[in-house]
Short mmCIF file of C-alpha atoms in Angstrom, two decimals:
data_model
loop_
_atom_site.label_atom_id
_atom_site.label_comp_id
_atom_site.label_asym_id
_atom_site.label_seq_id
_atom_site.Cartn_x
_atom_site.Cartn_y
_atom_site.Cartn_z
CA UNK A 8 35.94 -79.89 55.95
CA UNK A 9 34.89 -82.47 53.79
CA UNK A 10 30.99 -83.55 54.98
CA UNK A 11 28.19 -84.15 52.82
CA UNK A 12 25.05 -81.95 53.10
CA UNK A 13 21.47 -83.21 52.47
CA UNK A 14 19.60 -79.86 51.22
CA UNK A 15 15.99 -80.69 51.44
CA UNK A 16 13.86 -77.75 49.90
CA UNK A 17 10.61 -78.51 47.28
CA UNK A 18 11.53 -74.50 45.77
CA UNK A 19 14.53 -75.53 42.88
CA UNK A 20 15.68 -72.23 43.81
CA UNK A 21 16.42 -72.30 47.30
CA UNK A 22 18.17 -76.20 46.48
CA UNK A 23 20.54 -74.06 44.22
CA UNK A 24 21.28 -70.98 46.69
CA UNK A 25 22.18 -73.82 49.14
CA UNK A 26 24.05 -75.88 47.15
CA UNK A 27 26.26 -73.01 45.74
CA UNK A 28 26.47 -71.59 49.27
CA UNK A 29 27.81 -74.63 50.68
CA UNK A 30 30.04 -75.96 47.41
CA UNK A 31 31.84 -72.86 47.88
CA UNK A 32 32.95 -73.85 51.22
CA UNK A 33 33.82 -77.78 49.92
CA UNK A 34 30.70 -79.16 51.16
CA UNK A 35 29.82 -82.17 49.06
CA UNK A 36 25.43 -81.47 48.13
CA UNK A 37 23.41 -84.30 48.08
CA UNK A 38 20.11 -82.45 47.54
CA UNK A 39 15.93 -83.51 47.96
CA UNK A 40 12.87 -82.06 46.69
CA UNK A 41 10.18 -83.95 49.10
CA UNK A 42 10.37 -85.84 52.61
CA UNK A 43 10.34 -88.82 51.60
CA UNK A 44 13.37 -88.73 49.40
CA UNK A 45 14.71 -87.04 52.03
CA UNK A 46 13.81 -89.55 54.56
CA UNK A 47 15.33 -92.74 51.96
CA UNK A 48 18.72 -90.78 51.20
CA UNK A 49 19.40 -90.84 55.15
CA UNK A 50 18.19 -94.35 55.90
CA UNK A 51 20.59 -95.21 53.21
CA UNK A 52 23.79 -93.66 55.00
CA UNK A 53 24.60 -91.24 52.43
CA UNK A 54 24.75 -87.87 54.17
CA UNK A 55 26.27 -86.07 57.59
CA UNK A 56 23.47 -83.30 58.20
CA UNK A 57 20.34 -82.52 57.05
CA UNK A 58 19.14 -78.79 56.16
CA UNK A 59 15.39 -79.12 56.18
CA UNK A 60 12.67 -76.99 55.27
CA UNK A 61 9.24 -77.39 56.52
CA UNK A 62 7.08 -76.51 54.09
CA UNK A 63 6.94 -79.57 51.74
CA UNK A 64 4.00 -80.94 49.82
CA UNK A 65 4.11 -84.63 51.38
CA UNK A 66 5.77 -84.69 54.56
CA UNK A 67 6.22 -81.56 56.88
CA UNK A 68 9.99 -80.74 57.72
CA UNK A 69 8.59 -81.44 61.11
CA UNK A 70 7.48 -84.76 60.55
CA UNK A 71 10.29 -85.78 58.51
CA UNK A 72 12.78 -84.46 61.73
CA UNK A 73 10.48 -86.54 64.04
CA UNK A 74 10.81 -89.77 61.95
CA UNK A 75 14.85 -89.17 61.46
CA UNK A 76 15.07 -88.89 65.22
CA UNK A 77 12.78 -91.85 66.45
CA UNK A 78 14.79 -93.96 63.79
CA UNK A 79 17.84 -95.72 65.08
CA UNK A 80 19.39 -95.61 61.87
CA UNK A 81 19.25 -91.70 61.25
CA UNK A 82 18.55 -90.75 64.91
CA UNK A 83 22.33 -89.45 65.29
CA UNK A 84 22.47 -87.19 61.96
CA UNK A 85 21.86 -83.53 62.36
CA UNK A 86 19.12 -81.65 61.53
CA UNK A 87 18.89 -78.03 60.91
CA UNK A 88 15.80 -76.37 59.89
CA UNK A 89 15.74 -73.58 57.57
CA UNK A 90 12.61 -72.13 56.98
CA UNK A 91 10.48 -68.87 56.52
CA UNK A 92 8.82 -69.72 59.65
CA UNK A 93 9.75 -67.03 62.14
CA UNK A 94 7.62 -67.36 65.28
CA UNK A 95 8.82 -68.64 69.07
CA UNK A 96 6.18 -71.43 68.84
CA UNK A 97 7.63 -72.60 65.22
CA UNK A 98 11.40 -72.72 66.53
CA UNK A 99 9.86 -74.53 69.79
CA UNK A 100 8.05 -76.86 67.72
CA UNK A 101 11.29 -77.72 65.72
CA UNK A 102 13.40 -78.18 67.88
CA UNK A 103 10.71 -80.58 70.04
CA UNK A 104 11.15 -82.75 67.26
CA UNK A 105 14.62 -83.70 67.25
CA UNK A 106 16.11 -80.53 65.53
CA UNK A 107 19.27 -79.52 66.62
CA UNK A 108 18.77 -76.05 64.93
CA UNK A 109 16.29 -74.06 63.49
CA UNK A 110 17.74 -71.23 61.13
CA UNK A 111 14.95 -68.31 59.47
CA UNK A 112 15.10 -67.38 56.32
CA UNK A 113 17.16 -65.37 55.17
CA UNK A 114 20.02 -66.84 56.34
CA UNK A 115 23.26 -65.13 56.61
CA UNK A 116 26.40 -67.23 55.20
CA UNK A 117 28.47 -66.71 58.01
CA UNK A 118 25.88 -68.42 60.29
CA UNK A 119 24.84 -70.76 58.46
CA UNK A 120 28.33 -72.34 57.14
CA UNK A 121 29.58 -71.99 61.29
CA UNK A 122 26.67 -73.77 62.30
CA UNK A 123 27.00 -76.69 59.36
CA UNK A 124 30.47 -76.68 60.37
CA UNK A 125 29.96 -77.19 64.30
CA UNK A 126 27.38 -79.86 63.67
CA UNK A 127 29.14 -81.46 61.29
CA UNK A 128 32.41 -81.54 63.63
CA UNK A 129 30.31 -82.57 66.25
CA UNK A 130 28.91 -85.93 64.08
CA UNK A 131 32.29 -87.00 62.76
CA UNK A 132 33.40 -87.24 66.67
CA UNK A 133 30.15 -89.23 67.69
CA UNK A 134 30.29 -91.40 64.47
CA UNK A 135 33.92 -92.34 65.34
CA UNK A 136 32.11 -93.55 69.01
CA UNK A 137 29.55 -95.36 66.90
CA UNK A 138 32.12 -97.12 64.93
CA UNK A 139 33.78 -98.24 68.31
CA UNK A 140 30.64 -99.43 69.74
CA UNK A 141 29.29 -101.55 66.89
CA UNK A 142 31.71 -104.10 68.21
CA UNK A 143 29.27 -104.40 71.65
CA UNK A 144 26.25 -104.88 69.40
CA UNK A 145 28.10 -108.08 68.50
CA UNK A 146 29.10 -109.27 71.05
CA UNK A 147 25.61 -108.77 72.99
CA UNK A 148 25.71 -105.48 74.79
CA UNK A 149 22.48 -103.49 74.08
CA UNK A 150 22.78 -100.53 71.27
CA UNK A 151 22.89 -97.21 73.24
CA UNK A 152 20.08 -95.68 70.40
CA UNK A 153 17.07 -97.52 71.97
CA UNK A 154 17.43 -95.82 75.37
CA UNK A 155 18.45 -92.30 73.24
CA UNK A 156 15.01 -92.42 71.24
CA UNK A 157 13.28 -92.95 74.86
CA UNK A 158 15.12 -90.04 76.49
CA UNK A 159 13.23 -86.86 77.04
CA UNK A 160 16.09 -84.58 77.75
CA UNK A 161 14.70 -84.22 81.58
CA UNK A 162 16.29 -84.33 84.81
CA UNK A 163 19.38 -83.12 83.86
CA UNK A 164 22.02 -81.20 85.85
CA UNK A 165 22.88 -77.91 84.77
CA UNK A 166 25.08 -75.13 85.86
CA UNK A 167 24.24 -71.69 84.65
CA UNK A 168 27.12 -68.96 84.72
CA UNK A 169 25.42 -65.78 84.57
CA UNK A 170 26.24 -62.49 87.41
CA UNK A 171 23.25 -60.55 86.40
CA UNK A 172 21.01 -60.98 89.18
CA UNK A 173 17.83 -59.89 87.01
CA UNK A 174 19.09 -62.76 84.61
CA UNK A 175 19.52 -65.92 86.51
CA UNK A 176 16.84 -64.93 88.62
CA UNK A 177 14.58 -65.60 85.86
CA UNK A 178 15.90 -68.54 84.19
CA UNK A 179 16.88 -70.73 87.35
CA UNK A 180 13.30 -71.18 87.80
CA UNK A 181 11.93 -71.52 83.93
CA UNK A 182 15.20 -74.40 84.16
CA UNK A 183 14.22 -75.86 87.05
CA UNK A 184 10.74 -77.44 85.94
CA UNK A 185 12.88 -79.59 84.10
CA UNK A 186 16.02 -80.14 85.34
CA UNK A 187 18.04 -79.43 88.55
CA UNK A 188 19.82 -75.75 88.69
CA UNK A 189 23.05 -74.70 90.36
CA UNK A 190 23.67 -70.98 89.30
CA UNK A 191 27.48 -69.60 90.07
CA UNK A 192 27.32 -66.05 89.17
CA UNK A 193 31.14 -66.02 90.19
CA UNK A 194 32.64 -66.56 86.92
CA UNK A 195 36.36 -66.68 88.29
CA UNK A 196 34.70 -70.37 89.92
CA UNK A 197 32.78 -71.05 87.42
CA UNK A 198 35.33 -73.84 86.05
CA UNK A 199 35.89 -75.12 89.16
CA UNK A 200 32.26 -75.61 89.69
CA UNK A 201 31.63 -77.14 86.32
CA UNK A 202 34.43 -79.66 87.15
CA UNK A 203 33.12 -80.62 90.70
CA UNK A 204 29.12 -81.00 89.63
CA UNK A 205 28.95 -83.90 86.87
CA UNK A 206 26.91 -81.84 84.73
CA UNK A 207 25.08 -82.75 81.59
CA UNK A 208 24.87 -78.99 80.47
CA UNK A 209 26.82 -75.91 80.92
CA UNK A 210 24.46 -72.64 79.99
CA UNK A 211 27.17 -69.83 79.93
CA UNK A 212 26.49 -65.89 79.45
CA UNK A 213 28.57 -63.96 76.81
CA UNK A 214 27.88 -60.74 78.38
CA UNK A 215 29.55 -61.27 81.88
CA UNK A 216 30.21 -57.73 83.45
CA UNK A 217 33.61 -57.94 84.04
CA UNK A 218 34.33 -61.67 82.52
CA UNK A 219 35.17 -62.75 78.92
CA UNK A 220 32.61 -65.55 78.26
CA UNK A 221 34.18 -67.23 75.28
CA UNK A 222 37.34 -67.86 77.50
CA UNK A 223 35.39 -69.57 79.88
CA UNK A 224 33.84 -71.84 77.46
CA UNK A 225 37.63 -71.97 76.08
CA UNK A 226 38.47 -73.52 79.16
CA UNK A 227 35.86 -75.76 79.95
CA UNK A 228 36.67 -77.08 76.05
CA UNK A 229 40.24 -77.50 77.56
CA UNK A 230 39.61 -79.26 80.48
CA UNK A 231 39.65 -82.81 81.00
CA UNK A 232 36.38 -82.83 83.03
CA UNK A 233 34.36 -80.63 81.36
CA UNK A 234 35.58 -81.67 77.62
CA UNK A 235 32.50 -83.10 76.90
CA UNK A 236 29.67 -81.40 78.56
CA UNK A 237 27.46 -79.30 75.99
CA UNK A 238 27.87 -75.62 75.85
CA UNK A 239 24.60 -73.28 75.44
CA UNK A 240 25.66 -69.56 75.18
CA UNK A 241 23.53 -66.93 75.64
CA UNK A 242 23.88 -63.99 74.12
CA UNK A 243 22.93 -60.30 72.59
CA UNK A 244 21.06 -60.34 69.24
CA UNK A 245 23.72 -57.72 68.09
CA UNK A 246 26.50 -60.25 69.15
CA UNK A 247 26.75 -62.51 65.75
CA UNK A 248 30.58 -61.88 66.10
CA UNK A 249 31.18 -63.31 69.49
CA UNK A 250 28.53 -66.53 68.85
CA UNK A 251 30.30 -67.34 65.58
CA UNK A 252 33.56 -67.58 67.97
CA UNK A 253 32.01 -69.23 70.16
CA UNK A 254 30.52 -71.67 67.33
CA UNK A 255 34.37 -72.16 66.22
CA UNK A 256 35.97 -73.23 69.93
CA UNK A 257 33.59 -75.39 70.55
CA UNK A 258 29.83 -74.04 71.99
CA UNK A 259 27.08 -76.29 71.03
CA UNK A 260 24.25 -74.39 70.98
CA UNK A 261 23.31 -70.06 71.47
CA UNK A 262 20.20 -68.94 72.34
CA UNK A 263 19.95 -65.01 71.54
CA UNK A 264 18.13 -62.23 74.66
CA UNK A 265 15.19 -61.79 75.30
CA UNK A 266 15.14 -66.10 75.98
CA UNK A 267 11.63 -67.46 75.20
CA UNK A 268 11.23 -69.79 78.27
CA UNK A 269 10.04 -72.46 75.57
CA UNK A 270 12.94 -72.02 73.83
CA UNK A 271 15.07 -72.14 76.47
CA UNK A 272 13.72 -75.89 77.94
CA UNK A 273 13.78 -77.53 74.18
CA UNK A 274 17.00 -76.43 73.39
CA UNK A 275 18.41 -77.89 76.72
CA UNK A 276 16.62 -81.42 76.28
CA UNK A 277 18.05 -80.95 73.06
CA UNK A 278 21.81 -80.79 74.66
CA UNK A 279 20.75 -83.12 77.85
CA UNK A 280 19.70 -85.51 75.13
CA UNK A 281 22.93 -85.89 73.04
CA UNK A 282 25.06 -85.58 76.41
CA UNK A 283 23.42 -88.60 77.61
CA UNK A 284 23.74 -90.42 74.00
CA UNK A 285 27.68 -90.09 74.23
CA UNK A 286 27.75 -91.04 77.20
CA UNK A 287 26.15 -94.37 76.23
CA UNK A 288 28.57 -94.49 73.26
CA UNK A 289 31.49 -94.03 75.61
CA UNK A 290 29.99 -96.57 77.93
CA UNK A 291 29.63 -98.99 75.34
CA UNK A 292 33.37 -98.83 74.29
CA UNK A 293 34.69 -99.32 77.58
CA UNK A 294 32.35 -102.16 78.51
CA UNK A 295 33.46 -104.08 74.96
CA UNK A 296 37.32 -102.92 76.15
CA UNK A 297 36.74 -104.86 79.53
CA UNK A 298 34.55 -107.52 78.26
CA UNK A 299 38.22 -108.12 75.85
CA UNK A 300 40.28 -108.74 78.73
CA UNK A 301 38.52 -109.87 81.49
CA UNK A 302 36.91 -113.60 82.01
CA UNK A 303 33.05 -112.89 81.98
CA UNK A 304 32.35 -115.37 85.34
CA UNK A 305 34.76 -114.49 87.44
CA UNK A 306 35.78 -110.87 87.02
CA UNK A 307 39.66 -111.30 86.92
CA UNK A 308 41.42 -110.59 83.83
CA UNK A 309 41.94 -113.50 81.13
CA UNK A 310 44.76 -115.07 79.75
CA UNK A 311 44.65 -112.59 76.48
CA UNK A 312 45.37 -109.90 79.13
CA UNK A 313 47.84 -112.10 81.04
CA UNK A 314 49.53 -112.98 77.55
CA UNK A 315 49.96 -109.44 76.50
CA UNK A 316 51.10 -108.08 80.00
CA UNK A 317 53.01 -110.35 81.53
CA UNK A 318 56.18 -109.46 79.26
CA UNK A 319 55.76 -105.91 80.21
CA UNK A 320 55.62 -106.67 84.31
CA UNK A 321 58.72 -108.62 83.27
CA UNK A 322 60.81 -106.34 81.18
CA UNK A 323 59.93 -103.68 84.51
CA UNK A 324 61.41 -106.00 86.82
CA UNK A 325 64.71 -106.90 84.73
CA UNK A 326 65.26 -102.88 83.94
CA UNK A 327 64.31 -101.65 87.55
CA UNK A 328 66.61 -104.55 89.11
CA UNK A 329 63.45 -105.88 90.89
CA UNK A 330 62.50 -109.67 91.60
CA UNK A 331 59.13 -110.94 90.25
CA UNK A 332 57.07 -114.06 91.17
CA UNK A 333 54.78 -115.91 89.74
CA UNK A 334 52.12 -118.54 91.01
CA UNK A 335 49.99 -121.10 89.16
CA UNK A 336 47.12 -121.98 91.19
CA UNK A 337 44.77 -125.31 90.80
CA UNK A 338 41.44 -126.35 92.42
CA UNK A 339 41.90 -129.58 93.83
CA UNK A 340 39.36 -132.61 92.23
CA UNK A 341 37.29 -129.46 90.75
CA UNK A 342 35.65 -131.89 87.80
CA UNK A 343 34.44 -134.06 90.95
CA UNK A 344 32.52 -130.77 91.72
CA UNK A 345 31.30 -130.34 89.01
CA UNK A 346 30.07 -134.20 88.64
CA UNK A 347 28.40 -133.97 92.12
CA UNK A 348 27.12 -130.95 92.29
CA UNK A 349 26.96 -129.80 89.02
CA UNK A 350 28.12 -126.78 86.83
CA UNK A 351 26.18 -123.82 88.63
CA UNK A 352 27.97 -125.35 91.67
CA UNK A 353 30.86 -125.21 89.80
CA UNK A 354 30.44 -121.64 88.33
CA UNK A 355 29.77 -120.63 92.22
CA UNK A 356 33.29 -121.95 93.13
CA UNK A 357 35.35 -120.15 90.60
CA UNK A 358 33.36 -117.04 91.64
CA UNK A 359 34.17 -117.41 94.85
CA UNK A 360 37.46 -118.30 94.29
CA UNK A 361 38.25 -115.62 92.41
CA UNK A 362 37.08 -113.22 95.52
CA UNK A 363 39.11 -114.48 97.92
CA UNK A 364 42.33 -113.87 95.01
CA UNK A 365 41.30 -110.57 95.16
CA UNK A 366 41.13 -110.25 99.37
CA UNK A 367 44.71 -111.44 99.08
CA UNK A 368 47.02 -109.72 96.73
CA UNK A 369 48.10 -106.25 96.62
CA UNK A 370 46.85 -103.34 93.94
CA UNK A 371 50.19 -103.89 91.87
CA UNK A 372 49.67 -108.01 91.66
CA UNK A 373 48.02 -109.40 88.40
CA UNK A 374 45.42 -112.03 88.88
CA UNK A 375 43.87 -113.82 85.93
CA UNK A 376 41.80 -116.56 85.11
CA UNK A 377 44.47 -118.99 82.74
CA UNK A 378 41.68 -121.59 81.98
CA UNK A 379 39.05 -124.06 83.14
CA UNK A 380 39.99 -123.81 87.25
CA UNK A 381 43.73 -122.86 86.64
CA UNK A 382 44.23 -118.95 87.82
CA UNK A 383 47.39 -117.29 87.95
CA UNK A 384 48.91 -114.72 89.91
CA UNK A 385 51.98 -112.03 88.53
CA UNK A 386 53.31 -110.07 91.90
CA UNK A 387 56.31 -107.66 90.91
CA UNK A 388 58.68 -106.90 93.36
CA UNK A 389 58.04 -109.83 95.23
CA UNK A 390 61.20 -113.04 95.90
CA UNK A 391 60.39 -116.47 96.58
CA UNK A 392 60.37 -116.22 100.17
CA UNK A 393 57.97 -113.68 100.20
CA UNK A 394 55.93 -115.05 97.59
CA UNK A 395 55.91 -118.21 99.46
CA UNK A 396 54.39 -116.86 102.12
CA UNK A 397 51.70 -115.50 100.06
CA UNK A 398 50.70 -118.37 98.51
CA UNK A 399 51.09 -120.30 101.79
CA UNK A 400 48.75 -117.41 103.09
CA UNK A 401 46.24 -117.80 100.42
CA UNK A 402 45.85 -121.96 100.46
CA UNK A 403 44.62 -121.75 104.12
CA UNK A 404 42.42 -118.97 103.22
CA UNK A 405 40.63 -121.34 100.62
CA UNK A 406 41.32 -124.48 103.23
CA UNK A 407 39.45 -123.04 106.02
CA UNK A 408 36.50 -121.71 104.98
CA UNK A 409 34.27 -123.63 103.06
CA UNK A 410 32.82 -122.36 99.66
CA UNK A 411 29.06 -121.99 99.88
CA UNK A 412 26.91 -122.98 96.81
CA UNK A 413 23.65 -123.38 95.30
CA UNK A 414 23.12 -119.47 96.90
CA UNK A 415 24.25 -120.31 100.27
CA UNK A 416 21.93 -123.16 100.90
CA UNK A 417 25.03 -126.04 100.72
CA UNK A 418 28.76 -125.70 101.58
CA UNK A 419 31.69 -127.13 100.56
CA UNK A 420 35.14 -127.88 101.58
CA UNK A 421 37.31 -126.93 98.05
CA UNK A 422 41.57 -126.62 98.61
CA UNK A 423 44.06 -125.61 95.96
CA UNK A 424 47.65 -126.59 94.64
CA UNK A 425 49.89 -123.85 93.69
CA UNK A 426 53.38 -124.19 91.32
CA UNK A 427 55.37 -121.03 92.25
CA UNK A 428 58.49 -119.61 90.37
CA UNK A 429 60.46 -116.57 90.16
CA UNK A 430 62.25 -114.78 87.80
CA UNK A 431 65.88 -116.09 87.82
CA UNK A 432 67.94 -113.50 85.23
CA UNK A 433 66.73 -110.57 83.49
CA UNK A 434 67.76 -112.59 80.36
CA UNK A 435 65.47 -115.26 81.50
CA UNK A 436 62.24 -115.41 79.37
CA UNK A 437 58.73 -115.13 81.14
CA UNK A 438 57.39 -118.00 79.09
CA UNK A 439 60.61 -120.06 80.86
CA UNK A 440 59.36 -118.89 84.53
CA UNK A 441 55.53 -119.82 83.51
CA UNK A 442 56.89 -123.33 82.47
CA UNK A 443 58.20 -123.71 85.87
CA UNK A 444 55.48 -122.70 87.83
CA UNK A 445 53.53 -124.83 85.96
CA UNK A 446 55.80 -128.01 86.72
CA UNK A 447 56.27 -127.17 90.60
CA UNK A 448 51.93 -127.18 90.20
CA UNK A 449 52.43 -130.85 88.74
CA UNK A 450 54.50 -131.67 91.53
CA UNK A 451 52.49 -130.24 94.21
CA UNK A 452 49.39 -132.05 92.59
CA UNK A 453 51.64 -135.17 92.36
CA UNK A 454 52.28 -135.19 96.05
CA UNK A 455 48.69 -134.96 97.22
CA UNK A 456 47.45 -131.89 96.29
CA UNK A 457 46.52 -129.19 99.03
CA UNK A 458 50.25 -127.51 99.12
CA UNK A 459 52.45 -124.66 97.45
CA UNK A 460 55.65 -126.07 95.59
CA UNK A 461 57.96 -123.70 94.68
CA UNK A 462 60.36 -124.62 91.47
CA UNK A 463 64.12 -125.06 92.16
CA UNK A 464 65.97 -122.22 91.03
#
């Protein structure tokens, strides 16, 4: 795995140790001696994890962790600290300030290359998010990383999979001044409870009585639902083995018996915290996905969307044998609106006109906005007749009922033209039948406006 490795150590022999350590394994080294370099060498992009020692002589490894994490720009990158420091209260205090590990020296190869190797695994997949998201920056949507920084790692849900009675009945509790605490000491249900509960961290024993614990955090890896909720193992100090499997399919995080209670609640704000972060990546994708293809004002799809899947609604129809129709629709004298009433009045009708689209066509009907007041409808396995009726349906809706405005306090009495056409020949193309509806529109607007024309075949 190719992944550069910022070694951050102010003893030139430790820096080489590392650096050979992790060369070995085709690690590229990018290597510090103080926190401050340290600090400018990840503010400038140019490394994927950070091994950090503590004792420095101008910056703590703890204050240097502290500053990457409150940073927007570094916040994401990894941090493991590898120090001499051996207490509870030093691992607590680490991992309080952002660290997602905290290794003591000395450091067996094995661990530390699986645990540079899971981190590292685990940033390539969130910096391919970050890449994605960048676009909603741009286009307005607020960056995820302010609301990360802010997050404590509290009031999470976790589900902890543990049958020893004298075991869960002393972590529940420790867990639940934090966070809220299902425990399924059933693991046979465990994955059906982790798939049903929406949680934001999965603590799983590896010393289940008559369970294998790796397979169960096999499965949640393997399973849609559970794909991306954090795994925190727990485990026997003798059990380097099984954690270093575990490290490899997929576990996050491994906290080693007897649990320090400390421990315990930093390490899962430390999982509830990146959870959540993903989360806001994932959210931020989607919303720049939706904000592509749908019209911002009224909440239908635009005509980019309509463009790109109309063909493929008419390609179904012509291979399944099925007819499809298609309606242009028009509000009638809507620049009059606009000039009376003006454009919040305006914006308040194509809302609302957009609604009552929605109250009328079915689940498999395409409605989109096509421009200005012009919205069209797609409705596959529909013939003229039938579409007739729809659209016949769907001008007295808008006739009837007058459109309030100016939030309720005024109403007004809005009605629609619509140009309807069908799909004549599976040859026929569906820019052809769009032309059409569009002329039987003119028509209908032509003729007084407040009517459906449908084009001759």
């Amino acid at each position: 795995m190719s992944a550069r490795v910022l070694v951050v150590d102010d003893v030139p022999a430790n820096v080489k140790l590392l650096e050979a350590r992790l060369s070995a394994e085709y690690f590229d080294v990018v290597t510090a001696s103080c926190g401050r370099e340290a600090l400018d060498i990840c503010r400038r992009a140019e490394c994927d994890i950070v091994l950090l020692d503590v004792m420095m002589p101008d910056i703590d490894g703890f204050e240097v962790c502290r500053q990457l994490k409150s940073d927007p720009r570094t916040h994401f990158i990894p941090v493991v600290m590898v120090t001499a420091l051996d207490s509870p209260a030093d691992r607590v205090r680490g991992l309080d300030a952002g660290a997602d590990d905290f290794l003591t020296k000395p450091v067996s190869d094995v661990v530390l290359i699986a645990r540079v190797r899971s981190l590292t695994r685990l940033k390539m997949m969130t910096d391919e998010l970050r890449m994605r998201a960048l676009t909603s920056c741009e286009i307005g949507v607020q960056a995820p990383e302010r609301e990360v920084i802010a997050d404590e790692g509290k009031g999470g849900r976790i589900l902890l999979v543990e049958d020893r009675p004298s075991s869960y009945e002393r972590l529940a509790p420790i867990l639940a001044e934090e966070h809220t605490v299902d425990v399924e000491p059933d693991p046979a249900q465990a994955l059906f409870h982790a798939a049903d509960g929406n949680y934001d961290l999965l603590i799983v024993s590896l010393n289940l009585e008559n369970y294998d614990g790796l397979r169960l955090c096999s499965q949640a890896r393997s399973l849609e639902r559970t794909r991306n909720v954090p795994l925190l193992a727990l485990s026997n100090a003798d059990n380097n083995v099984q954690l270093l499997r575990g490290l490899e399919i997929g576990v996050n995080d491994y906290l080693l018996r007897p649990v320090d209670k400390n421990e315990l609640l930093a390490r899962a704000r430390t999982q509830i915290r990146r959870r959540r972060y993903t989360h806001y990546l994932r959210d931020s994708v989607q919303s720049t996905f939706e904000m592509a293809i749908t019209d911002p004002l009224t909440g239908l799809h635009n005509r980019r969307y309509l463009e790109g899947h109309l063909a493929t609604l008419a390609e179904q129809a012509a291979v399944r044998g099925k007819p499809l129709a298609l309606m242009i629709l028009d509000i009638d004298y809507f620049k009059s609106i606009n000039d009376t009433h003006g454009h919040d009045a305006g914006d308040d009708v194509l809302r609302e006109f957009a609604s009552r689209i929605r109250k009328s066509v079915r689940g498999i009907d395409l409605a989109a906005r096509y421009g200005g007041e012009e919205f069209v409808i797609v409705m596959p396995e529909t013939d003229q007749h039938v579409a007739g009726i729809i659209a016949e349906r769907l001008r007295r809706a808008i006739a009837n009922e007058a459109f309030p405005i100016e939030k309720g306090a005024k109403q007004i009495e809005v009605t629609i033209s619509v140009g309807l056409a069908t799909l004549e020949t599976k040859h026929e193309p569906v820019g052809d039948v769009l032309k059409r509806a569009d002329q039987a529109l003119y028509r209908a607007k032509h003729d007084g406006r407040n009517r459906v024309v449908s084009a001759a075949a």
